[in-house]
Coordinates of N, CA and C in Angstrom, one line a residue:
X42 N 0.8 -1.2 0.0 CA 0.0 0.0 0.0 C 0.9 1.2 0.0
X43 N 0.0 2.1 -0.3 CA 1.2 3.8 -0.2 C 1.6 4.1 -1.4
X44 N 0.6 3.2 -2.6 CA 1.6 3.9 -4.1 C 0.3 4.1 -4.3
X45 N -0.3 5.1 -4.9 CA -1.4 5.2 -5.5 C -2.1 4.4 -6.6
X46 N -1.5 3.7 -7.7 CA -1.4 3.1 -8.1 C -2.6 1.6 -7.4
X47 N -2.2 1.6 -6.6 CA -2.7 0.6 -5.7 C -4.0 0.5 -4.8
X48 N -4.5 1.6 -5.3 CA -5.5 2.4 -4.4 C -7.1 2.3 -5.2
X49 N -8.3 1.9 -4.7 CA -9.1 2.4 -5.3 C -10.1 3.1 -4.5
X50 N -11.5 3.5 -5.2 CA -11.7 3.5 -6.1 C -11.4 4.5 -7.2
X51 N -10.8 4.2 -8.4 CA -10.6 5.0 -9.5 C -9.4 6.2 -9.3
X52 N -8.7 6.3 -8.7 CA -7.6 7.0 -8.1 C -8.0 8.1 -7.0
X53 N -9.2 7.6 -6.0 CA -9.5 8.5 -5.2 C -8.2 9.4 -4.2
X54 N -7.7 8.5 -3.9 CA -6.7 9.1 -3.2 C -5.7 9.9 -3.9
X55 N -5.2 9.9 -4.9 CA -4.6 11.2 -5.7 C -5.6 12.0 -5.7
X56 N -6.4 12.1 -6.2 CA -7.9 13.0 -6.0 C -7.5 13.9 -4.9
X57 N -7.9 13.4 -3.6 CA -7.9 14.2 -2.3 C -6.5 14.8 -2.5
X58 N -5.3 14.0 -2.7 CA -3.8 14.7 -2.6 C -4.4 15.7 -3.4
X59 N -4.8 15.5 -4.8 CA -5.0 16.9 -4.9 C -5.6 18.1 -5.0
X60 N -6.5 17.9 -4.7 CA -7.3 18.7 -3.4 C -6.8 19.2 -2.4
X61 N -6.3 18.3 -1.2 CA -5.7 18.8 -0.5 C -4.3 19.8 -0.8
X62 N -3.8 19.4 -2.1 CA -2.5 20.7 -2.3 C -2.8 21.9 -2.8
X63 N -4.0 21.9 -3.7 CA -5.1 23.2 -4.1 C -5.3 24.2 -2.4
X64 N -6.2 23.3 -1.5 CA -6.5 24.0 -0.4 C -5.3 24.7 0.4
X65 N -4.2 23.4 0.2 CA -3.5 24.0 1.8 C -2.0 24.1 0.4
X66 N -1.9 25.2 -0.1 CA -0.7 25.4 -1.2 C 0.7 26.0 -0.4
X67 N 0.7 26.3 1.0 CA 1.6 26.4 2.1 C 2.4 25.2 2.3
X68 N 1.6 24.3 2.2 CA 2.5 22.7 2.8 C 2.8 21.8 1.4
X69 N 2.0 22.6 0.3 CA 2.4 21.5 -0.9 C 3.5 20.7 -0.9
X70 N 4.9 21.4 -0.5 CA 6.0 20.9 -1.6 C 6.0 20.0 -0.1
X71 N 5.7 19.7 1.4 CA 5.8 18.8 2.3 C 5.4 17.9 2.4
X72 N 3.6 18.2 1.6 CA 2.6 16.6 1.3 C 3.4 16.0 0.7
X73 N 3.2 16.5 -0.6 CA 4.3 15.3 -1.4 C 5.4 14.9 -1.2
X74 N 6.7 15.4 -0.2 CA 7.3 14.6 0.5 C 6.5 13.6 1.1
X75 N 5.9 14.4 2.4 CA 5.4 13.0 3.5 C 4.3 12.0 2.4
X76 N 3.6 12.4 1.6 CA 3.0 11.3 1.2 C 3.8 10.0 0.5
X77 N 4.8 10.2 0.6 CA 5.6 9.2 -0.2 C 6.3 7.9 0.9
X78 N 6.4 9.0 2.1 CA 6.6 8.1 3.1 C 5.8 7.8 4.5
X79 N 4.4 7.9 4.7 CA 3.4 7.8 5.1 C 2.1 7.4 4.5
X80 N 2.4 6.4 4.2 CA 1.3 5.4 3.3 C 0.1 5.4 4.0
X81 N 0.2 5.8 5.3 CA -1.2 6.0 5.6 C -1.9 7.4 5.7
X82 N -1.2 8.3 5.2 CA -1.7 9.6 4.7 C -3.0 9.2 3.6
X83 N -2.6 8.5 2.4 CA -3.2 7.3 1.7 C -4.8 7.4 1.6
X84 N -5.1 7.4 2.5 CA -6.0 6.6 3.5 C -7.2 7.9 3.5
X85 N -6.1 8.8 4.2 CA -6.7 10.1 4.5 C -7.2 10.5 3.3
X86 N -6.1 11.2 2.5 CA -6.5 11.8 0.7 C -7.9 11.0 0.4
X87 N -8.2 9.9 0.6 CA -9.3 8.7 -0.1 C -10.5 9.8 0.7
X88 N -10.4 9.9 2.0 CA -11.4 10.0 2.9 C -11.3 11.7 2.7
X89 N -10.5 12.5 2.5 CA -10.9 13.7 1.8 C -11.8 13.9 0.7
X90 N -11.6 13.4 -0.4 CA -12.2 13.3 -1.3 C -13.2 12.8 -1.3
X91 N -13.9 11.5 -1.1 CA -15.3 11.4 -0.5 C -15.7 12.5 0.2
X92 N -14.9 12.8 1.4 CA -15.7 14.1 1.6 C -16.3 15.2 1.1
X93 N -15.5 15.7 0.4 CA -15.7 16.6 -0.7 C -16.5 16.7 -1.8
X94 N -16.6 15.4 -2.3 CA -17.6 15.3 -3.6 C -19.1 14.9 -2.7
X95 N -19.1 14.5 -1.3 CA -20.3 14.2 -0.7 C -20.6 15.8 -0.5
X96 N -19.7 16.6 -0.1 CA -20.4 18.0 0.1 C -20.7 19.1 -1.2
X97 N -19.9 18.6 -1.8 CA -20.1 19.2 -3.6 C -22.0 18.5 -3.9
X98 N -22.0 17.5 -3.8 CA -23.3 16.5 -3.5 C -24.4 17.5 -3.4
X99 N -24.5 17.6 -2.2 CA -25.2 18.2 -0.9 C -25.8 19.8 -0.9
X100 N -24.3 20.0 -1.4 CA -24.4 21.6 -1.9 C -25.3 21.8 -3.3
X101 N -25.0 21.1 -4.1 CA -26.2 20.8 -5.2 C -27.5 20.5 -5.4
X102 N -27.9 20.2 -4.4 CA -29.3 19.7 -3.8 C -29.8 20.9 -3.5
X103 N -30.9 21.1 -4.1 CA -31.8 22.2 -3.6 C -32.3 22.1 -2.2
X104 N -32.7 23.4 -1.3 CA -32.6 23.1 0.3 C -32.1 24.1 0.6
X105 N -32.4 23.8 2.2 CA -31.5 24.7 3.2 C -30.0 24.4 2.8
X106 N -29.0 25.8 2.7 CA -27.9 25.6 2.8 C -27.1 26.0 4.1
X107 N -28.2 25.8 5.2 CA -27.8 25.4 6.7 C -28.1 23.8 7.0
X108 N -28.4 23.0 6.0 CA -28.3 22.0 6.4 C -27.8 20.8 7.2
X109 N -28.5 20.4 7.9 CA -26.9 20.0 9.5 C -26.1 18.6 8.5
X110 N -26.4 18.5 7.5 CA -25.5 17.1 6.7 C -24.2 17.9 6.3
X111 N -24.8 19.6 5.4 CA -24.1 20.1 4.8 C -22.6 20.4 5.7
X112 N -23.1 21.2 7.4 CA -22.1 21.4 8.2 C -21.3 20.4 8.4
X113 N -22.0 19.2 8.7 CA -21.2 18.1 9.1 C -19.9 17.6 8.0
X114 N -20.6 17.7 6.8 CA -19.2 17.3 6.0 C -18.4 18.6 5.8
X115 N -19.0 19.8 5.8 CA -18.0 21.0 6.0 C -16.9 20.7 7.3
X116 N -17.4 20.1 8.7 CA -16.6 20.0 9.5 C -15.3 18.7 9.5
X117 N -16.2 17.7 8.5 CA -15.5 16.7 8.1 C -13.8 17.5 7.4
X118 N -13.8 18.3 6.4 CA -12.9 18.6 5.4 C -12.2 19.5 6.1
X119 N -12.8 20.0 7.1 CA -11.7 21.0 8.0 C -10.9 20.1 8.9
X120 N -11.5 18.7 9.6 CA -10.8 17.8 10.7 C -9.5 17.4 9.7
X121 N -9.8 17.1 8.8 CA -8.9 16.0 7.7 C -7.8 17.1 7.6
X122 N -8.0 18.1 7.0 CA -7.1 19.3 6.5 C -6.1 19.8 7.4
X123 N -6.9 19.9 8.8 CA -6.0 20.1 10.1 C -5.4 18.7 10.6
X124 N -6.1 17.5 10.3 CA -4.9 16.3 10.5 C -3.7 16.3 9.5
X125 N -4.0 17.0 8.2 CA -3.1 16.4 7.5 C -1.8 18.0 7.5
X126 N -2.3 18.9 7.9 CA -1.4 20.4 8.3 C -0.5 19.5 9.6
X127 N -1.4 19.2 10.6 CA -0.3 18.7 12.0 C 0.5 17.4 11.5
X128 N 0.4 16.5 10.5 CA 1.0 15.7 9.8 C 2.2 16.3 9.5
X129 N 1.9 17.5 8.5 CA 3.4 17.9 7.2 C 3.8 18.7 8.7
X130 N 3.7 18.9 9.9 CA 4.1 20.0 10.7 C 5.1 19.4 11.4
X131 N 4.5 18.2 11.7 CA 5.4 17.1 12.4 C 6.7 16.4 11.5
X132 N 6.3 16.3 10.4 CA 7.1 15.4 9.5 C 8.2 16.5 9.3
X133 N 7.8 17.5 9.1 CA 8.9 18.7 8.9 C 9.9 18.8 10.3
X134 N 9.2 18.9 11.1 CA 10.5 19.4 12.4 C 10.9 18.1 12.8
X135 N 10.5 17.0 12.6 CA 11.2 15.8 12.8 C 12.5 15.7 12.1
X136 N 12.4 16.4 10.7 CA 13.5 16.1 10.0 C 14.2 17.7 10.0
X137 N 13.7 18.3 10.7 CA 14.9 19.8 10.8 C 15.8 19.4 11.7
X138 N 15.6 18.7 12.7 CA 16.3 18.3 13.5 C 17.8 17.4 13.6

């Protein structure tokens, strides 16, 4: 596991990587370091992206756009984003050292 390649469905997990390098363009050049050597970052990217297109979803549905589904995956893509910021934060000063 940990090559994309290897991953399904349909390249979800590069998906989220990139996604997540669009959102957080501060840590770019670090994801893609650490994604290379934390295969279970992997994991995360997959579970970003479902999130994402579930709130892309959601957001397209006619309705309240206070929807408590809508917040919830909104809160989903902010937990993931801040796991994967204290990820490249950690991986970085581990190796300044």
């Amino acid at each position: 596991m940990g090559h994309f390649s290897d991953i399904s469905p349909q390249g979800a997990g590069q998906r989220g990587l990139w996604r997540l390098m669009l959102k957080l363009p501060a840590i770019r050049g670090g994801l893609q370091l650490l994604i290379a050597k934390r295969p279970s970052l992997v994991e995360l990217c997959q579970a970003y992206e479902d999130a994402c297109v579930t709130l892309q979803r959601l957001r397209a549905e006619p309705g309240d756009v206070n929807c408590p589904r809508i917040r919830e995956y909104e809160t989903i893509c902010l937990e993931i984003e801040t796991e994967v910021i204290a990820c490249c934060l950690e991986f970085k000063a581990s190796h300044d050292q």
